[in-house]
Coordinates of C-alpha atoms in Angstrom, one line a residue:
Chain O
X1 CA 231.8 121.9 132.3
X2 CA 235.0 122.7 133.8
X3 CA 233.6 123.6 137.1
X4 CA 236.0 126.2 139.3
X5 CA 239.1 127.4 137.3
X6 CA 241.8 129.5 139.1
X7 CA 244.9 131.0 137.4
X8 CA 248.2 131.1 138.0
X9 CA 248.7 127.5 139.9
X10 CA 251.9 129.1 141.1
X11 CA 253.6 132.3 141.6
X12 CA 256.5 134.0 143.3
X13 CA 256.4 137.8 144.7
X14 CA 258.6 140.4 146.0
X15 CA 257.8 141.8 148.8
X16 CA 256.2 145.3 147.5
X17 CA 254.7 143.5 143.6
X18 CA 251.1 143.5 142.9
X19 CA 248.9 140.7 141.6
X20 CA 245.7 139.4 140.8
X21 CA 244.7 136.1 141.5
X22 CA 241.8 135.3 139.0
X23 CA 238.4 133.1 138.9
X24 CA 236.0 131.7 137.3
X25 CA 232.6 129.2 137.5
X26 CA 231.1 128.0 134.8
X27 CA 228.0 126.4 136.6
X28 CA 225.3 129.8 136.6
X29 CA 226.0 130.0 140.8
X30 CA 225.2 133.4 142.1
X31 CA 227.7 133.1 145.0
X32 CA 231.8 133.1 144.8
X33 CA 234.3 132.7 147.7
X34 CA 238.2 133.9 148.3
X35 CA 240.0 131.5 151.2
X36 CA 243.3 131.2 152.2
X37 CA 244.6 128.1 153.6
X38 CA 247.7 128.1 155.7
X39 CA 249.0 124.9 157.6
X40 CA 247.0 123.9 160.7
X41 CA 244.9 126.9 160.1
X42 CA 242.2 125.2 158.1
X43 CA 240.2 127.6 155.5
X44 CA 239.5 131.3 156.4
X45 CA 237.9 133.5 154.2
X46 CA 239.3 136.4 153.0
X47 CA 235.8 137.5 150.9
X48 CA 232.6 136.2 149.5
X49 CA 230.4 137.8 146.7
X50 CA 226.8 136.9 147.6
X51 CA 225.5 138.0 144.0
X52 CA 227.5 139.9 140.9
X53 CA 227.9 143.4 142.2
X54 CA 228.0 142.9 145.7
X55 CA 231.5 141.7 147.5
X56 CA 231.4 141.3 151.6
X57 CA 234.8 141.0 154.0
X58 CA 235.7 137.8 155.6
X59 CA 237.7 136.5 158.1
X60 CA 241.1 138.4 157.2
X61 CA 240.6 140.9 154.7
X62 CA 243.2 143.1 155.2
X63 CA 245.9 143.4 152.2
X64 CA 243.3 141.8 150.0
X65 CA 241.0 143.7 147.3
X66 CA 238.4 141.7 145.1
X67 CA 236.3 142.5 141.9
X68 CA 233.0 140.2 141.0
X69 CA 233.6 141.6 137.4
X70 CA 230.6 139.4 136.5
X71 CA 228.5 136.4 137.2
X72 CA 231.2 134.0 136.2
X73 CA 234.3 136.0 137.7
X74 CA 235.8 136.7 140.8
X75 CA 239.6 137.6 141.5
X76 CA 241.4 138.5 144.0
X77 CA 244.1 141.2 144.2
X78 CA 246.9 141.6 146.3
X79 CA 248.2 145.5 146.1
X80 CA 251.3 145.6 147.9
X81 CA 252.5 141.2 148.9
X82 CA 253.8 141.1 152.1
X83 CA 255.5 138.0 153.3
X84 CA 252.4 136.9 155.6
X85 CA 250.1 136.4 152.6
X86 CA 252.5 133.2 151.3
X87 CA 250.0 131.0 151.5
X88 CA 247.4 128.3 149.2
X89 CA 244.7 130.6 148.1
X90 CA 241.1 129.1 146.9
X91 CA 238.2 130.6 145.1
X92 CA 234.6 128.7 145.5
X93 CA 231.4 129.1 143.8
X94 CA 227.8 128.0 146.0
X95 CA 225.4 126.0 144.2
X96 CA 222.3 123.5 145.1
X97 CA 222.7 120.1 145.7
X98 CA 221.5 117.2 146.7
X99 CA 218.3 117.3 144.6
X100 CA 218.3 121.0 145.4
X101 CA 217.8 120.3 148.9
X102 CA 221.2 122.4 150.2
X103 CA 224.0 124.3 149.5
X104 CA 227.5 122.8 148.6
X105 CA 230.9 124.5 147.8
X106 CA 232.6 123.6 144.6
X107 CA 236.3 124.6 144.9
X108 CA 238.8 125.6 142.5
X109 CA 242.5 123.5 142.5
X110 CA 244.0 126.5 144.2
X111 CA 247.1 128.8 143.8
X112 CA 250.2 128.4 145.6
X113 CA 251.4 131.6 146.1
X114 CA 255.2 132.6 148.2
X115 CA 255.8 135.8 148.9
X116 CA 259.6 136.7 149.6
Chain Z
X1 CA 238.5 132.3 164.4
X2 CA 237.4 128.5 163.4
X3 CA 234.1 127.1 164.0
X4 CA 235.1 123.6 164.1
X5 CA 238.0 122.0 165.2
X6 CA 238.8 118.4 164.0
X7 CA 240.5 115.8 166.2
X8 CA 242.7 114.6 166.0
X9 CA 245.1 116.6 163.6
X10 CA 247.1 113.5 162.1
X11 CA 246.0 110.0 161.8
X12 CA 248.3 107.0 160.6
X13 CA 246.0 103.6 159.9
X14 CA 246.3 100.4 158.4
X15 CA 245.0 99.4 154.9
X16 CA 241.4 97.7 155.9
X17 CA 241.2 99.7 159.5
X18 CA 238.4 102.2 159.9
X19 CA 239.1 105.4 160.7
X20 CA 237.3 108.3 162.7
X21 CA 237.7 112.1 163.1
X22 CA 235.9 114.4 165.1
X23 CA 234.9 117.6 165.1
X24 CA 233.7 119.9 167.7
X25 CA 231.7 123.4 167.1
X26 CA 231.0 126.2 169.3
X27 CA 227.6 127.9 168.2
X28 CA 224.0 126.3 166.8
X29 CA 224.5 125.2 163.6
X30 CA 221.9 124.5 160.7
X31 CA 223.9 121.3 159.1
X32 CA 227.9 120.0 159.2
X33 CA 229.3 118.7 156.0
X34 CA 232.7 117.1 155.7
X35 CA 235.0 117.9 153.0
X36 CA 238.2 115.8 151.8
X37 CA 240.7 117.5 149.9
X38 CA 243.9 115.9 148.3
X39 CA 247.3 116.6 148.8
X40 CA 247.6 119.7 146.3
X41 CA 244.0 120.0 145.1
X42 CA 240.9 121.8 145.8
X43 CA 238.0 120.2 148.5
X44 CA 235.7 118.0 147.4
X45 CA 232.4 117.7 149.4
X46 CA 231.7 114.1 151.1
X47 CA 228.1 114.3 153.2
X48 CA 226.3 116.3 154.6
X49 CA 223.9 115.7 157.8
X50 CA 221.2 118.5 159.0
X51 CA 221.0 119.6 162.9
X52 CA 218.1 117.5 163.0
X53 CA 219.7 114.3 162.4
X54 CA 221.9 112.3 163.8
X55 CA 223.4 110.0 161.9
X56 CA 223.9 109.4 158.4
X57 CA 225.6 106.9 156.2
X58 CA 227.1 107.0 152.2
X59 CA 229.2 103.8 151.0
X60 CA 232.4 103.3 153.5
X61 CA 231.1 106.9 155.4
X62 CA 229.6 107.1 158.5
X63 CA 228.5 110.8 160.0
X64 CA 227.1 111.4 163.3
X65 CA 226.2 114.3 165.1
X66 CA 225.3 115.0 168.7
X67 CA 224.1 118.7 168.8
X68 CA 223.9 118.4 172.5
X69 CA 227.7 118.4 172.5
X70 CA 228.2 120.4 169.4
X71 CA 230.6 117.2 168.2
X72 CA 230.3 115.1 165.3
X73 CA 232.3 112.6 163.9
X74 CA 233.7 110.7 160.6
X75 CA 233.8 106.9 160.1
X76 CA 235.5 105.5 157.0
X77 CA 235.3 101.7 157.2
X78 CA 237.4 99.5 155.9
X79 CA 240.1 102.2 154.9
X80 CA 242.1 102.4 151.8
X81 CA 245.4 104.0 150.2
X82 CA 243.6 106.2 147.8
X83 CA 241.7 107.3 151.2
X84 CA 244.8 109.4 152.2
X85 CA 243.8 112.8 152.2
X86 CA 243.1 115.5 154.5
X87 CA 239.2 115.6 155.9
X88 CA 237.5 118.8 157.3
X89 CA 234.2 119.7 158.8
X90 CA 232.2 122.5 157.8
X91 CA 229.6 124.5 159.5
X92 CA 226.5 126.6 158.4
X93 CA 225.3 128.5 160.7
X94 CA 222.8 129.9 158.8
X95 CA 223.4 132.1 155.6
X96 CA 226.1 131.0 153.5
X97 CA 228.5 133.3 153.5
X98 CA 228.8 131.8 157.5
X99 CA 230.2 128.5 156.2
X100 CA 233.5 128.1 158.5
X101 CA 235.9 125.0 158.0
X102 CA 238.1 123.4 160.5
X103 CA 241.4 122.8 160.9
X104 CA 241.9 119.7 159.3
X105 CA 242.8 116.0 160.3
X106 CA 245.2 114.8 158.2
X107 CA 244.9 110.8 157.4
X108 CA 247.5 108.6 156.1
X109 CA 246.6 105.1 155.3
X110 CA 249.1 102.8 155.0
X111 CA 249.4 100.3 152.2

């Protein structure tokens, strides 16, 4: 059970370069998440998938498509990288916990992304 | 915009001092959970506590919440190295996809 897996852990961009961040969850959860964290600007999401076929904006959505290719996958693509999107990106998955009693976010380790 | 915002943003302690973070929130929430996440690494959840409650404990963690002043806050007693980490509140104001985090307070603890 590997949990949240996110590919690459690093890259560097142009400004201009395309790229696809990918995800996936291997624990059956019917909702994904795409954050970005920059420093001492906590978590914001970019977009959630409720439920495979259906993908909802966030918080900052702009520059950002995403694809919920399936129940397991979720990536994130960045068409044309612009300097403001260096940042730590994180995909999550929603499941029960607690004896099923409420919702918890399982994160990925994240992908460091810089943008020149 | 964030939901919560944790105070205060950096924290330097002893090994064996307790430590405490707060968070503050602006609309009705349904629970807060608190999340730690390692330098480099994902979050991990810690506890959860439900608007209806108001204080809850797990090993070294001690949550409270006061809904009356939309605050709660984080003990860890008796503090250790391996406790360095950044800590976050979360909110849910109902429907997950309105989970917001806060900005963080960053805890060193000092060997």
């Amino acid at each position: 059970n590997a949990g949240v897996t996110q590919t690459p852990k690093f890259q560097v961009l142009k400004t201009g370069q395309s790229m696809t961040l990918q995800c996936a969850q291997d624990m059956n959860h019917n909702s994904m998440y795409w954050y970005r964290q920059d420093p001492g600007m906590g978590l914001r999401l970019i977009y959630y998938s409720a439920s495979e076929g259906t993908t909802d904006k966030g918080e900052v959505p702009n520059g950002y498509n995403v694809s919920r290719l399936n129940k397991r996958e979720f990536s994130l693509r960045l068409e044309s990288a612009a300097p403001s999107q260096t940042s730590v990106y994180f995909c999550a998955s929603l499941g029960l916990a607690g004896g099923y009693s409420y919702n918890e976010q399982f994160f990925g380790p994240g992908t460091r992304l810089t943008v020149l | 915009s964030q939901q919560g915002e944790e105070d205060p943003q950096a924290l330097s302690i002893q090994e064996g001092e307790n430590a405490t973070m707060n968070c503050s929130y602006k609309t009705s929430i349904n629970n807060l959970q608190w999340y730690r996440q390692n330098s480099g690494r994902g979050l991990v959840h810690l506890i959860l506590i439900r608007s209806n409650e108001r204080e809850k404990h797990s090993g070294r963690l001690r949550v409270t919440l006061d809904t009356s002043k939309k605050s709660s806050s984080l003990l860890i007693t008796a503090s250790r190295a391996a406790d360095t980490a950044s800590y976050f509140c979360a909110t849910d104001s109902g429907g997950y996809q309105k989970v917001t985090f806060g900005t963080g307070t960053k805890l060193q603890v000092i060997p």
